[in-house]
Amino acid sequence: MAQFDVVMDFWRDTLSAPTKIVAPMVDASELAWRLLSRKYGAQLCYTPMLHSALFVRDLKYRNEALVSCEDDKPLIIQFCGNNPQTMLEAAQLAQDHCVAIDINLGCPQAIAKRGHYGAFLQNEWPLLRDIVSLLSKNLKVPVTCKVRRFETKEKTIEYAKMLESAGCKMLTLHGRTREQKGPLTGLADWSYVKAVREAVKIPVISNGNIQNMQDLERCLNETGAVGVMTAEGNLYNPALFLSQNPPCWEPALEYLNLVQNHPCPNSYIRGHLFKLFHHVLSLPENNNLRIELGAANTLDKFRAITKQIQSMYNKFHCGEELWTIKTTQSQNLVLPPWLCQPYVRDTPENHVKKVEDRVKEAEEKLADGGKRCYEDSDGNVISRKKMKKLRRILRRPEKCESNQERSSEKCSLCENPLGSKCGYKLCKKCCRDKCFLQNLDCEGHRILVKTRREMAKRYADEKKSNKKKLEKEMNNSTAVAE
């Protein structure tokens, strides 16, 4: 019971018992967006997922990631990684800038698979136990975790208990599996959140299916979670926590004003505006605006596009003119398109059926002598050239772990990374110098100094020999002529 009181004190006293939480989002939960979200009712925010190894070794990356201000509290910093010591070093560098360190064990994207972190660590329990335990024992702030569920409730509960026993002080559970992403996202299962909440003594936050305040209240009632986290719902409507649907240009202009004081990359700004304007830009007559936004690269251009959208739809919003355009059912619009509202995905079943229908249609077209169509994994029609490129990528074998480990070794003569196949255990520059001075070859670096010198010598000898033969023949010819 004492342990339960301590961890609940962290949620209640340090975090001020937040129920409205904005998720960590790569390239999306930067300072300007966090401040906008807090203005619209968010009580707790996370930084974007930060790569622990890069955070430790790259000062520029670290300084940009730690940008915050007095209004950006409470703040939790999230890290990903698979090395306990590196994770600890990163967390120690960040602990004075936040109220807790979160470990990302829920990212299901391809980049997490390649880097071997996020949800692709969920089956490596001894490693996760070491990471959570090491951080929990050596940090001044609590350690929290964000995870996805397994296929069964029993394993999900066992997983949560393992993290709790290792030192996790708060757990965010996404009610989807690792495979539920992209067009196959589907609905999050809140019953898993409820089962975990009843099984552990630490605060549990529910993540998934939050598109409006009604969803939030229903989630709290059904799961018993202490709070609710949202990502996509917040991006399409940052006023979700106030149960409002403002015209999209209002939060957009506020966000651009915040960016002016707290700069961020243009790609972040463009991404936010595309989501805020999603339903407006989905209308066929606004295709040119979509193209303009995609090409915009200055704050002035972003603001001009926002003002243009405002001038186009404010007259309808204020009631000066009647909105009579009917939208198609595929756009999932209940509210007028200029209002901030959720993006509703198609169900996985419908997506699969549409892909099958497109494949069938393409096969029929091909049978009738038409041009063959190609599609990517999301069912989008692509060119033959693009399909061949995707197939080449799929055929490439994944790098083995031994190669990845070898690449971290240092050159024996300098601080540069060691060449993975160098026989002299040198970086390419040092290896080239050694081969030049000592007349050597390095097959690993494909440096062939000795071979090329021998070839040059043979060529020179052959040329000299041929020259002598030619001179001899000319002398003989001259003698015969005389």
XYZ file of C-alpha atoms in Angstrom:
482
model
C 0.000 0.000 0.000
C 2.916 2.342 0.750
C 4.295 1.852 -2.767
C 0.849 2.581 -4.205
C 0.655 5.841 -2.235
C 4.114 6.933 -3.440
C 3.423 6.426 -7.141
C -0.029 7.987 -6.856
C 1.587 10.968 -5.116
C 3.744 11.401 -8.217
C 0.675 11.466 -10.440
C -1.325 13.667 -8.080
C 1.272 16.075 -6.643
C 4.024 16.290 -9.276
C 1.797 16.006 -12.342
C -1.300 17.637 -10.750
C -3.550 14.636 -11.576
C -3.804 15.197 -15.350
C -6.595 13.517 -17.298
C -6.059 15.347 -20.628
C -2.687 14.349 -22.056
C -1.004 15.003 -25.416
C 1.059 12.074 -26.666
C 4.729 12.160 -27.696
C 4.669 12.611 -31.495
C 7.713 12.566 -33.763
C 8.003 15.850 -35.705
C 4.716 17.014 -34.174
C 4.870 17.609 -30.392
C 7.516 20.332 -30.533
C 7.402 23.290 -28.123
C 5.119 25.534 -30.234
C 2.520 22.785 -30.611
C 2.749 21.846 -26.919
C 2.073 25.460 -25.928
C -0.908 25.598 -28.287
C -2.250 22.321 -26.872
C -1.869 23.574 -23.293
C -3.781 26.737 -24.207
C -6.604 24.496 -25.454
C -6.819 22.424 -22.284
C -3.968 19.885 -22.297
C -2.727 19.242 -18.755
C 0.382 17.189 -19.541
C 2.614 17.026 -22.639
C 5.494 14.866 -23.822
C 8.414 15.754 -26.060
C 8.714 13.915 -29.358
C 10.473 10.553 -29.147
C 14.223 11.233 -28.837
C 16.891 8.767 -29.952
C 19.059 8.122 -26.877
C 22.355 7.421 -28.708
C 22.017 10.534 -30.870
C 21.005 12.582 -27.835
C 24.190 11.543 -26.002
C 26.687 12.220 -28.782
C 25.137 15.160 -30.710
C 25.102 18.457 -28.804
C 23.052 20.269 -31.467
C 20.373 17.553 -31.427
C 20.326 17.638 -27.620
C 19.961 21.405 -27.375
C 17.133 21.479 -29.925
C 15.309 18.636 -28.150
C 15.496 20.317 -24.738
C 14.012 23.653 -25.829
C 11.221 24.537 -23.380
C 9.894 27.432 -21.294
C 8.091 28.162 -18.034
C 4.642 27.667 -19.611
C 5.655 24.220 -20.882
C 5.150 22.384 -17.586
C 4.687 19.655 -16.534
C 6.765 18.036 -19.264
C 7.884 14.427 -19.723
C 10.838 13.639 -22.009
C 10.625 10.394 -23.977
C 13.564 8.311 -25.189
C 13.919 5.268 -27.400
C 16.861 2.882 -27.549
C 18.031 -0.625 -26.740
C 21.230 -0.058 -24.757
C 20.716 0.338 -20.973
C 23.872 2.389 -20.378
C 23.211 4.727 -23.314
C 19.614 5.185 -22.199
C 20.852 6.085 -18.721
C 23.393 8.616 -20.039
C 20.719 10.300 -22.157
C 18.233 10.376 -19.286
C 20.795 11.866 -16.900
C 21.481 14.674 -19.394
C 17.727 15.380 -19.638
C 16.443 14.814 -16.087
C 16.856 18.423 -14.967
C 14.549 19.595 -17.775
C 11.475 17.475 -16.997
C 9.372 15.827 -14.293
C 9.858 12.263 -15.598
C 11.654 10.197 -18.231
C 9.467 8.024 -20.467
C 10.725 4.945 -22.327
C 9.141 4.390 -25.733
C 8.157 0.721 -26.033
C 5.189 1.320 -28.309
C 6.416 2.738 -31.645
C 5.324 0.259 -34.378
C 6.841 2.049 -37.394
C 9.386 0.603 -39.805
C 12.114 2.923 -38.505
C 11.681 1.417 -35.021
C 12.041 -2.061 -36.496
C 15.251 -1.089 -38.308
C 16.643 0.591 -35.198
C 15.402 -2.215 -32.933
C 13.529 -0.093 -30.402
C 9.945 0.860 -29.537
C 7.380 -1.945 -29.847
C 10.021 -4.225 -31.373
C 11.551 -4.708 -27.923
C 8.312 -5.928 -26.346
C 9.393 -9.589 -26.418
C 12.839 -8.927 -24.881
C 11.779 -8.780 -21.245
C 15.238 -9.273 -19.624
C 16.605 -6.318 -21.623
C 13.599 -4.135 -20.760
C 13.898 -5.092 -17.107
C 17.555 -4.015 -17.159
C 16.775 -0.681 -18.856
C 13.880 0.276 -16.566
C 15.681 -0.902 -13.436
C 18.935 0.912 -14.270
C 17.155 4.195 -14.989
C 14.856 3.897 -11.995
C 17.796 3.418 -9.587
C 20.017 6.157 -11.013
C 17.705 9.061 -11.902
C 16.365 11.882 -9.758
C 13.005 11.755 -11.554
C 10.560 8.844 -12.003
C 10.687 6.485 -14.989
C 7.505 5.846 -16.988
C 6.778 3.583 -19.975
C 4.511 3.722 -23.025
C 3.609 0.316 -24.481
C 1.234 -1.490 -26.834
C -0.854 -4.499 -25.888
C -0.199 -8.119 -26.777
C -2.758 -10.393 -28.413
C -3.932 -11.766 -25.043
C -4.862 -9.977 -21.843
C -2.874 -12.479 -19.772
C 0.414 -11.643 -21.490
C -0.371 -7.910 -21.484
C -0.961 -8.012 -17.716
C 2.216 -10.030 -17.151
C 4.125 -7.497 -19.261
C 2.767 -4.570 -17.232
C 3.624 -6.278 -13.945
C 7.178 -6.945 -15.144
C 7.681 -3.257 -15.951
C 6.130 -2.249 -12.624
C 8.452 -4.560 -10.673
C 11.460 -3.183 -12.610
C 10.698 0.355 -11.399
C 8.172 1.877 -13.829
C 6.165 4.533 -11.934
C 3.444 5.171 -14.536
C 2.297 3.135 -17.530
C 0.610 4.320 -20.735
C -1.100 1.452 -22.559
C -2.096 1.807 -26.195
C -5.044 -0.507 -26.790
C -3.738 -1.667 -30.177
C -1.217 -4.347 -31.088
C 2.076 -3.666 -32.832
C 0.562 -4.780 -36.142
C -2.385 -2.341 -35.980
C -1.031 0.635 -37.938
C -1.579 2.527 -41.189
C -4.662 1.372 -43.105
C -4.968 -1.618 -40.737
C -5.148 0.531 -37.581
C -8.683 -0.364 -36.531
C -10.026 0.367 -33.045
C -8.100 0.227 -29.770
C -9.451 -2.304 -27.273
C -10.083 -0.524 -23.970
C -10.790 -3.788 -22.127
C -7.019 -4.429 -22.074
C -6.481 -1.072 -20.369
C -9.087 -1.954 -17.751
C -7.518 -5.361 -17.114
C -4.059 -3.844 -16.637
C -5.403 -1.022 -14.459
C -6.938 -3.581 -12.114
C -3.762 -5.681 -12.019
C -1.085 -3.084 -11.196
C -0.602 -0.510 -8.450
C 0.875 2.258 -10.579
C -1.154 4.909 -12.471
C -2.315 3.710 -15.904
C -3.048 6.072 -18.816
C -5.206 4.922 -21.733
C -4.187 5.688 -25.313
C -6.266 5.151 -28.460
C -9.757 5.982 -29.861
C -9.867 9.547 -28.490
C -11.444 11.856 -31.079
C -13.574 14.109 -28.842
C -14.439 14.835 -25.213
C -17.212 12.255 -25.224
C -14.622 9.597 -26.078
C -12.396 10.826 -23.252
C -15.151 10.679 -20.633
C -16.331 7.291 -21.857
C -12.763 5.943 -21.768
C -12.187 7.080 -18.191
C -15.456 5.442 -17.106
C -14.885 2.161 -18.946
C -11.203 1.625 -18.163
C -10.699 3.204 -14.742
C -7.511 4.836 -16.107
C -6.249 7.938 -14.318
C -5.926 9.854 -17.589
C -6.354 9.687 -21.338
C -3.700 10.348 -23.981
C -4.410 11.375 -27.559
C -2.206 11.935 -30.604
C -4.097 12.032 -33.889
C -7.212 13.551 -32.290
C -5.108 16.434 -30.961
C -3.425 17.058 -34.324
C -6.708 17.416 -36.230
C -8.429 19.369 -33.455
C -6.177 20.880 -30.752
C -9.334 22.220 -29.018
C -10.577 18.670 -28.409
C -10.017 18.934 -24.635
C -12.294 21.997 -24.489
C -15.021 20.136 -26.378
C -14.837 22.759 -29.122
C -14.586 22.659 -32.929
C -13.086 26.026 -33.903
C -12.631 27.119 -37.531
C -9.320 25.645 -38.662
C -7.656 29.018 -39.297
C -7.920 30.075 -35.633
C -5.568 27.454 -34.125
C -3.444 27.638 -37.289
C -2.787 31.378 -36.869
C -2.162 30.961 -33.124
C 0.304 28.168 -33.874
C 2.141 30.279 -36.478
C 2.449 33.113 -33.942
C 3.958 30.649 -31.458
C 6.376 29.365 -34.109
C 7.568 32.925 -34.659
C 8.707 33.003 -31.011
C 9.733 29.332 -30.827
C 11.036 28.361 -34.302
C 10.858 24.828 -35.641
C 11.550 23.175 -39.040
C 9.216 23.996 -41.934
C 8.357 20.314 -42.254
C 6.769 20.403 -38.780
C 4.716 23.500 -39.660
C 3.598 22.041 -42.973
C 2.576 18.786 -41.308
C 0.443 20.568 -38.705
C -1.302 22.759 -41.275
C -2.068 19.823 -43.549
C -3.874 18.137 -40.661
C -5.706 21.261 -39.493
C -6.836 21.971 -43.072
C -7.376 18.314 -43.990
C -11.110 18.482 -44.665
C -10.893 21.800 -46.515
C -8.040 20.581 -48.704
C -9.943 17.362 -49.456
C -12.455 19.354 -51.494
C -11.601 19.094 -55.236
C -11.865 22.852 -55.771
C -9.015 23.399 -53.259
C -6.460 21.173 -54.967
C -4.331 24.193 -55.915
C -4.216 25.274 -52.270
C -2.977 21.813 -51.320
C -0.176 22.118 -53.884
C 0.721 25.618 -52.622
C 0.908 24.403 -49.026
C 3.139 21.517 -50.060
C 5.547 23.962 -51.711
C 5.444 26.652 -48.969
C 8.763 27.147 -47.195
C 8.484 30.389 -45.194
C 6.361 31.548 -42.290
C 4.899 34.307 -44.455
C 3.741 31.812 -47.088
C 2.169 29.564 -44.444
C 0.366 32.560 -42.970
C -0.818 33.741 -46.420
C -2.354 30.336 -47.178
C -4.070 30.315 -43.779
C -5.478 33.805 -44.407
C -6.694 32.711 -47.835
C -8.610 29.791 -46.329
C -10.074 32.160 -43.740
C -11.257 34.588 -46.440
C -12.837 31.727 -48.401
C -14.862 30.207 -45.537
C -15.305 32.865 -42.856
C -18.415 34.211 -44.633
C -20.037 30.781 -44.271
C -18.831 30.409 -40.685
C -20.301 33.799 -39.714
C -23.580 33.062 -41.489
C -23.192 35.802 -44.097
C -23.671 33.179 -46.802
C -25.313 29.765 -46.765
C -23.112 26.720 -47.214
C -24.880 24.552 -49.793
C -22.112 22.289 -51.072
C -22.759 18.667 -50.218
C -19.693 16.616 -49.344
C -19.227 12.995 -50.290
C -19.736 10.260 -47.745
C -16.111 9.134 -48.126
C -14.941 12.322 -46.420
C -16.701 11.356 -43.156
C -17.911 14.929 -42.691
C -20.657 15.667 -40.205
C -19.519 19.222 -39.476
C -18.732 21.797 -42.187
C -15.249 21.193 -43.630
C -13.703 24.398 -42.271
C -14.211 23.289 -38.649
C -11.524 21.321 -36.807
C -12.757 17.746 -36.518
C -11.467 14.173 -36.392
C -10.015 12.278 -39.298
C -11.974 9.027 -39.439
C -10.073 6.130 -40.971
C -11.716 3.433 -43.025
C -12.041 0.068 -41.257
C -9.341 -2.540 -41.965
C -12.021 -4.822 -43.433
C -13.144 -2.162 -45.921
C -9.547 -1.361 -46.803
C -8.743 -5.004 -47.549
C -11.902 -5.320 -49.637
C -11.031 -2.173 -51.633
C -7.523 -3.488 -52.306
C -8.932 -6.815 -53.471
C -11.419 -5.029 -55.723
C -8.648 -2.911 -57.243
C -6.509 -5.993 -57.857
C -9.439 -7.769 -59.486
C -10.170 -4.726 -61.640
C -6.519 -4.516 -62.700
C -6.471 -8.213 -63.602
C -9.611 -7.833 -65.687
C -8.139 -4.803 -67.419
C -4.952 -6.745 -68.139
C -6.949 -9.677 -69.509
C -8.677 -7.271 -71.911
C -5.316 -6.107 -73.233
C -5.021 -3.028 -71.035
C -1.937 -1.689 -69.292
C -0.911 -3.503 -66.122
C -1.377 -1.650 -62.807
C 0.888 -1.942 -59.769
C 0.060 -1.175 -56.122
C 2.078 -0.645 -52.968
C 1.328 -2.190 -49.552
C -1.268 0.512 -48.843
C -3.175 -0.213 -52.041
C -2.058 2.931 -53.857
C -1.487 2.657 -57.616
C 2.203 3.145 -58.457
C 4.366 2.964 -61.558
C 6.204 -0.148 -62.724
C 9.508 1.588 -61.957
C 8.412 2.303 -58.386
C 7.227 -1.290 -57.933
C 10.608 -2.636 -59.114
C 12.357 -0.358 -56.625
C 10.147 -1.589 -53.754
C 10.848 -5.195 -54.714
C 14.600 -4.552 -54.713
C 14.368 -3.100 -51.219
C 12.405 -6.129 -49.989
C 14.997 -8.506 -51.428
C 17.839 -6.860 -49.517
C 18.802 -8.916 -46.448
C 18.722 -7.149 -43.106
C 22.101 -6.281 -41.582
C 23.185 -8.779 -38.969
C 23.809 -7.633 -35.409
C 27.529 -8.419 -35.593
C 28.003 -5.822 -38.339
C 26.125 -3.211 -36.342
C 28.273 -3.884 -33.284
C 31.509 -3.790 -35.297
C 30.660 -0.348 -36.700
C 30.879 1.169 -33.202
C 34.614 0.291 -32.869
C 37.219 3.041 -33.278
C 40.168 3.208 -35.647
C 43.421 2.226 -33.905
C 45.113 5.452 -35.082
C 42.335 8.051 -34.719
C 38.765 8.563 -33.414
C 36.965 7.766 -36.668
C 34.754 4.641 -36.928
C 36.590 1.448 -37.836
C 36.054 0.008 -41.330
C 33.918 -3.121 -40.858
C 36.079 -5.244 -43.242
C 39.466 -3.558 -42.884
C 42.228 -6.077 -42.206
C 44.376 -3.443 -40.513
C 41.613 -2.250 -38.125
C 41.746 1.302 -39.483
C 39.332 3.880 -40.821
C 39.427 4.493 -44.569
C 41.657 7.585 -44.372
C 44.284 5.972 -42.126
C 44.115 2.785 -44.173
C 44.739 4.726 -47.396
C 47.773 6.449 -45.832
C 49.184 3.155 -44.565
C 48.757 1.444 -47.909
C 50.401 4.373 -49.726
C 53.444 4.497 -47.438
C 53.948 0.735 -47.029
C 52.906 -0.355 -50.530
C 49.934 -2.485 -49.359
C 46.431 -3.503 -50.490
C 43.228 -3.498 -48.364
C 40.471 -5.619 -49.824
C 38.008 -4.443 -47.181
C 38.304 -0.802 -48.223
C 39.018 -1.680 -51.858
C 42.306 0.229 -51.650
C 44.645 -1.420 -54.181
C 47.848 0.610 -54.009
C 50.244 -2.353 -54.347
C 48.236 -3.974 -57.154
C 47.979 -0.787 -59.161
C 51.651 0.024 -58.715
C 52.551 -3.444 -59.960
C 50.199 -3.009 -62.902
C 51.729 0.386 -63.673
C 55.238 -1.085 -63.472
C 54.292 -3.961 -65.789
C 52.707 -1.540 -68.193
C 55.811 0.684 -68.114
C 58.093 -2.333 -68.639
C 55.965 -3.570 -71.527
C 55.947 -0.102 -73.067
C 59.721 0.162 -72.716
C 60.184 -3.312 -74.182
C 57.890 -2.526 -77.091
C 59.770 0.709 -77.712
C 63.093 -1.137 -77.846
C 61.663 -3.716 -80.246
C 60.312 -0.960 -82.468
C 63.694 0.843 -82.468
C 65.470 -2.420 -83.280
C 63.111 -3.169 -86.156
C 63.587 0.380 -87.521
C 67.371 0.034 -87.296
C 67.224 -3.296 -89.143
C 65.024 -1.774 -91.823
C 67.451 1.120 -92.274
C 70.411 -1.251 -92.578
C 68.671 -3.348 -95.269
C 67.782 -0.218 -97.226
C 71.405 0.936 -97.226
